[in-house]
PDB file of C-alpha atoms in Angstrom:
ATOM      1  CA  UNK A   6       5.388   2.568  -9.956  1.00 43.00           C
ATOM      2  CA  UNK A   7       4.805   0.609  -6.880  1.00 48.00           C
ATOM      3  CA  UNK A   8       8.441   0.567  -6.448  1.00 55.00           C
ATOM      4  CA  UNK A   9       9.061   3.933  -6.291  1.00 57.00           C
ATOM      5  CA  UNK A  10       6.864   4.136  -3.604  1.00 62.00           C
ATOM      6  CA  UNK A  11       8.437   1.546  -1.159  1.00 70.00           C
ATOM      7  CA  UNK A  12      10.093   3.040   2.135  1.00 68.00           C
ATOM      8  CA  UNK A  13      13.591   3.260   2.707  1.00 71.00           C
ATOM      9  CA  UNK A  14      16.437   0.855   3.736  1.00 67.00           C
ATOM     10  CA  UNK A  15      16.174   0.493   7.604  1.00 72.00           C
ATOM     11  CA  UNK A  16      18.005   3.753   9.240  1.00 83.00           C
ATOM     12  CA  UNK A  17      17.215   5.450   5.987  1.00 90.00           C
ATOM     13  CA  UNK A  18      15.692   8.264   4.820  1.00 89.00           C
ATOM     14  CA  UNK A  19      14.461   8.744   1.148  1.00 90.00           C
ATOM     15  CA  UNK A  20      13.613  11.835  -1.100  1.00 88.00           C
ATOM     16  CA  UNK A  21      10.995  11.434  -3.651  1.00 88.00           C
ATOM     17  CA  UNK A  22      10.991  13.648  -6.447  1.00 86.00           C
ATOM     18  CA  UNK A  23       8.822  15.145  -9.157  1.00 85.00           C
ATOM     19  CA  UNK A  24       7.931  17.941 -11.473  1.00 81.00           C
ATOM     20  CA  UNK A  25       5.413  18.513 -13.631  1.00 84.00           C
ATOM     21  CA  UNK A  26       5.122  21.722 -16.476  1.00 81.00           C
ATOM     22  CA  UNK A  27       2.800  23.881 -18.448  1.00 82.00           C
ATOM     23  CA  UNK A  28       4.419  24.179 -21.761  1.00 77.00           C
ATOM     24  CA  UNK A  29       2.488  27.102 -23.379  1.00 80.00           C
ATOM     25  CA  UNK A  30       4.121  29.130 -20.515  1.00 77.00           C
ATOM     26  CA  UNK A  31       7.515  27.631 -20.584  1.00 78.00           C
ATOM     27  CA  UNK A  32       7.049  27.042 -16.718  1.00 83.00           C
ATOM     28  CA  UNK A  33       7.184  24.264 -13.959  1.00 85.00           C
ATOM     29  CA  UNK A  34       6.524  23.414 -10.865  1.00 87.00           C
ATOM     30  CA  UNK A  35       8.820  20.827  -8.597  1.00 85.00           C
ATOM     31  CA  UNK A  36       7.755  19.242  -5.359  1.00 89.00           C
ATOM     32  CA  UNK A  37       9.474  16.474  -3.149  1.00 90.00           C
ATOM     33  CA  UNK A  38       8.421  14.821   0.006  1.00 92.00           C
ATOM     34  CA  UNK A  39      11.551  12.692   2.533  1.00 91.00           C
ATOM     35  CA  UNK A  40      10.333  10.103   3.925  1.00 89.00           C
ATOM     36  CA  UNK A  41      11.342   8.278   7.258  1.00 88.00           C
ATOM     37  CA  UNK A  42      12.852   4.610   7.931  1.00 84.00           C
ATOM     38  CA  UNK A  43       9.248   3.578   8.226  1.00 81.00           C
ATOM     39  CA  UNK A  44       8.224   4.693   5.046  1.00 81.00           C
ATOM     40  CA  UNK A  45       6.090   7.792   6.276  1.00 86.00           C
ATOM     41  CA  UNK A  46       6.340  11.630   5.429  1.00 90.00           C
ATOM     42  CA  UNK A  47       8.677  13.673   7.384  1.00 92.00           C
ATOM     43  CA  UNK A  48       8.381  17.565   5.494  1.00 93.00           C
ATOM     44  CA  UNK A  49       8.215  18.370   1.920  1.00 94.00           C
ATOM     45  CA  UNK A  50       8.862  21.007  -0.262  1.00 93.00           C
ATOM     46  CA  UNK A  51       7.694  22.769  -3.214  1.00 92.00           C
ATOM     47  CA  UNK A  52       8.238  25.571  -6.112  1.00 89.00           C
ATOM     48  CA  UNK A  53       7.392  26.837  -9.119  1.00 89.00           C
ATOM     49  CA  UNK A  54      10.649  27.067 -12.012  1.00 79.00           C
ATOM     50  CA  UNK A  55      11.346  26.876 -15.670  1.00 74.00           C
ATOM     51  CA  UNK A  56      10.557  23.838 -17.629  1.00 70.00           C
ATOM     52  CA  UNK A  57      14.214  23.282 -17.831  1.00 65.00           C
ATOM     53  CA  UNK A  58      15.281  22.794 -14.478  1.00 73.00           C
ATOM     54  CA  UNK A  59      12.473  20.743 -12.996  1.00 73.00           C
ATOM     55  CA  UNK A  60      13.993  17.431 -12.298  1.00 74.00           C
ATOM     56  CA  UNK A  61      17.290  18.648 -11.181  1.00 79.00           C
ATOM     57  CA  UNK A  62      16.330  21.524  -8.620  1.00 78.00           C
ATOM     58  CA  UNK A  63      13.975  18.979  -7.133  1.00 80.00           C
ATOM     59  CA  UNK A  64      16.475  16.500  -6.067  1.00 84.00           C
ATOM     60  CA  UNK A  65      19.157  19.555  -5.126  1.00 87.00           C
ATOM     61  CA  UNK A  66      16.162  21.337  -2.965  1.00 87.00           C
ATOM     62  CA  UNK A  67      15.424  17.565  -1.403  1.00 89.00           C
ATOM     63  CA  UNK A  68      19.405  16.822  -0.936  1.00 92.00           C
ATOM     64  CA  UNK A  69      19.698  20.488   0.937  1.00 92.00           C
ATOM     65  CA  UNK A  70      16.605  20.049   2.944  1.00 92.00           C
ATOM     66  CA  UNK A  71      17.662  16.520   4.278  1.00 93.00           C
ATOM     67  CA  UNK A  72      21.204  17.580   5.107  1.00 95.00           C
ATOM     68  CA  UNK A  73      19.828  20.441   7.172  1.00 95.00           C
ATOM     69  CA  UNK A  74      17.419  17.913   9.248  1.00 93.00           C
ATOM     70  CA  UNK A  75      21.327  16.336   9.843  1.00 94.00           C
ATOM     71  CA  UNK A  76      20.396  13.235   8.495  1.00 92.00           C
ATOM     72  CA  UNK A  77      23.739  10.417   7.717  1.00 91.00           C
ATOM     73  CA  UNK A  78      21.829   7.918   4.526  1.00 92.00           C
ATOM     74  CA  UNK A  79      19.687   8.987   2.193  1.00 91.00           C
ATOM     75  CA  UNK A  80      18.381   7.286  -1.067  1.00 88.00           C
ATOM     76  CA  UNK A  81      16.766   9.514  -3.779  1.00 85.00           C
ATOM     77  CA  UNK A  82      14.067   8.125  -5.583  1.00 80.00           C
ATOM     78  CA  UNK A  83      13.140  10.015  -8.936  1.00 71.00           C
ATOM     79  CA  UNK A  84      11.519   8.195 -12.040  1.00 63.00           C
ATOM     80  CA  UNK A  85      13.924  10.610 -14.311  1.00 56.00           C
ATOM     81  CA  UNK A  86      17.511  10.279 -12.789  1.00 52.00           C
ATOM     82  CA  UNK A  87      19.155   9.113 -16.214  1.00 50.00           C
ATOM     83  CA  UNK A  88      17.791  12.240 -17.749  1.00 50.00           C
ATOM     84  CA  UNK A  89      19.144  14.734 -14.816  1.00 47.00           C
ATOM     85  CA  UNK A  90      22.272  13.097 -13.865  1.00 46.00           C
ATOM     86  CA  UNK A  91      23.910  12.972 -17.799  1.00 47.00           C
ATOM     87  CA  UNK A  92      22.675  17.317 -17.735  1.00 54.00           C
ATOM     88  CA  UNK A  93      25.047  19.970 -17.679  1.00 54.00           C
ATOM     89  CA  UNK A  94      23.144  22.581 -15.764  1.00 70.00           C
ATOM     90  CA  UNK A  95      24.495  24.628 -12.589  1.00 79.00           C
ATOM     91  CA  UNK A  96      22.115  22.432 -10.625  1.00 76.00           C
ATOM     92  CA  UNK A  97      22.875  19.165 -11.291  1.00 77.00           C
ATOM     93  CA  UNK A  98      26.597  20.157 -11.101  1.00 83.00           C
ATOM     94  CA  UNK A  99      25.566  21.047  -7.612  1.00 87.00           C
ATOM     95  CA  UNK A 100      23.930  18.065  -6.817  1.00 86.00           C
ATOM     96  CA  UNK A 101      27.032  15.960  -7.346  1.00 86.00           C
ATOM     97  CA  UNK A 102      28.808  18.272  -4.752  1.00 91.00           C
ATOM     98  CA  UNK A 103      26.074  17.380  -2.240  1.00 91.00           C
ATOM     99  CA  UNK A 104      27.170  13.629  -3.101  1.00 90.00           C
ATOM    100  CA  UNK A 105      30.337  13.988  -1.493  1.00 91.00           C
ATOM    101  CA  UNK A 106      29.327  15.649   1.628  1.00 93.00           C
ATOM    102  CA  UNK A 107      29.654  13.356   4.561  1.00 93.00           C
ATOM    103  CA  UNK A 108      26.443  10.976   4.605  1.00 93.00           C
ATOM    104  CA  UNK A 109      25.857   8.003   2.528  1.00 91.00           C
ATOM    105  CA  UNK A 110      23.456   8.678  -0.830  1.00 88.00           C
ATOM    106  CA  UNK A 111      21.943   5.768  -2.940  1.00 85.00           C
ATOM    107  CA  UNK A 112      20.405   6.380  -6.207  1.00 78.00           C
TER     108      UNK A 112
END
């Protein structure tokens, strides 16, 4: 855990992402917070979705929020990124569109 938490490659900024769900009512909610070069928080975001999107919609919200602050590197930071990147949902698709925008992204 202690790694996930570590700040950024110098002139970096990183997204970490989670999510969290309530079974019985099929829902979940997603939050992220990007962090600066110095390791502290810049903004953050949040939402409530279904249980099967969490994961995925939390990096795409993160990778659409940084890109509007017009930042050039990025590293995403998730404990679940085997899980989201082998999906076949709309939003992971998405994500991998954001990938090849023009900044540099580290997973």
């Amino acid at each position: 855990m202690k790694e996930h938490l570590q700040a950024p490659f110098t002139k970096w900024v990183k997204i970490n992402v989670d999510g969290s769900m309530l079974m019985s009512k099929l829902r979940a909610a997603i939050g992220g917070v990007i962090r600066g070069p110095i390791g502290g928080w810049m903004m953050g975001f949040k939402m409530v979705t279904d249980i099967f999107q969490i994961e995925a919609l939390a990096m795409l919200e993160g990778l659409k929020l940084t890109w509007s602050w017009g930042f050039q590197k990025l590293e995403i930071d998730t404990l679940r990124i085997g899980s989201t990147t082998f999906s076949n949902i709309t939003e992971v698709r998405m994500i991998h569109e954001w990938f090849y925008k023009d900044w540099e992204v580290k997973c």
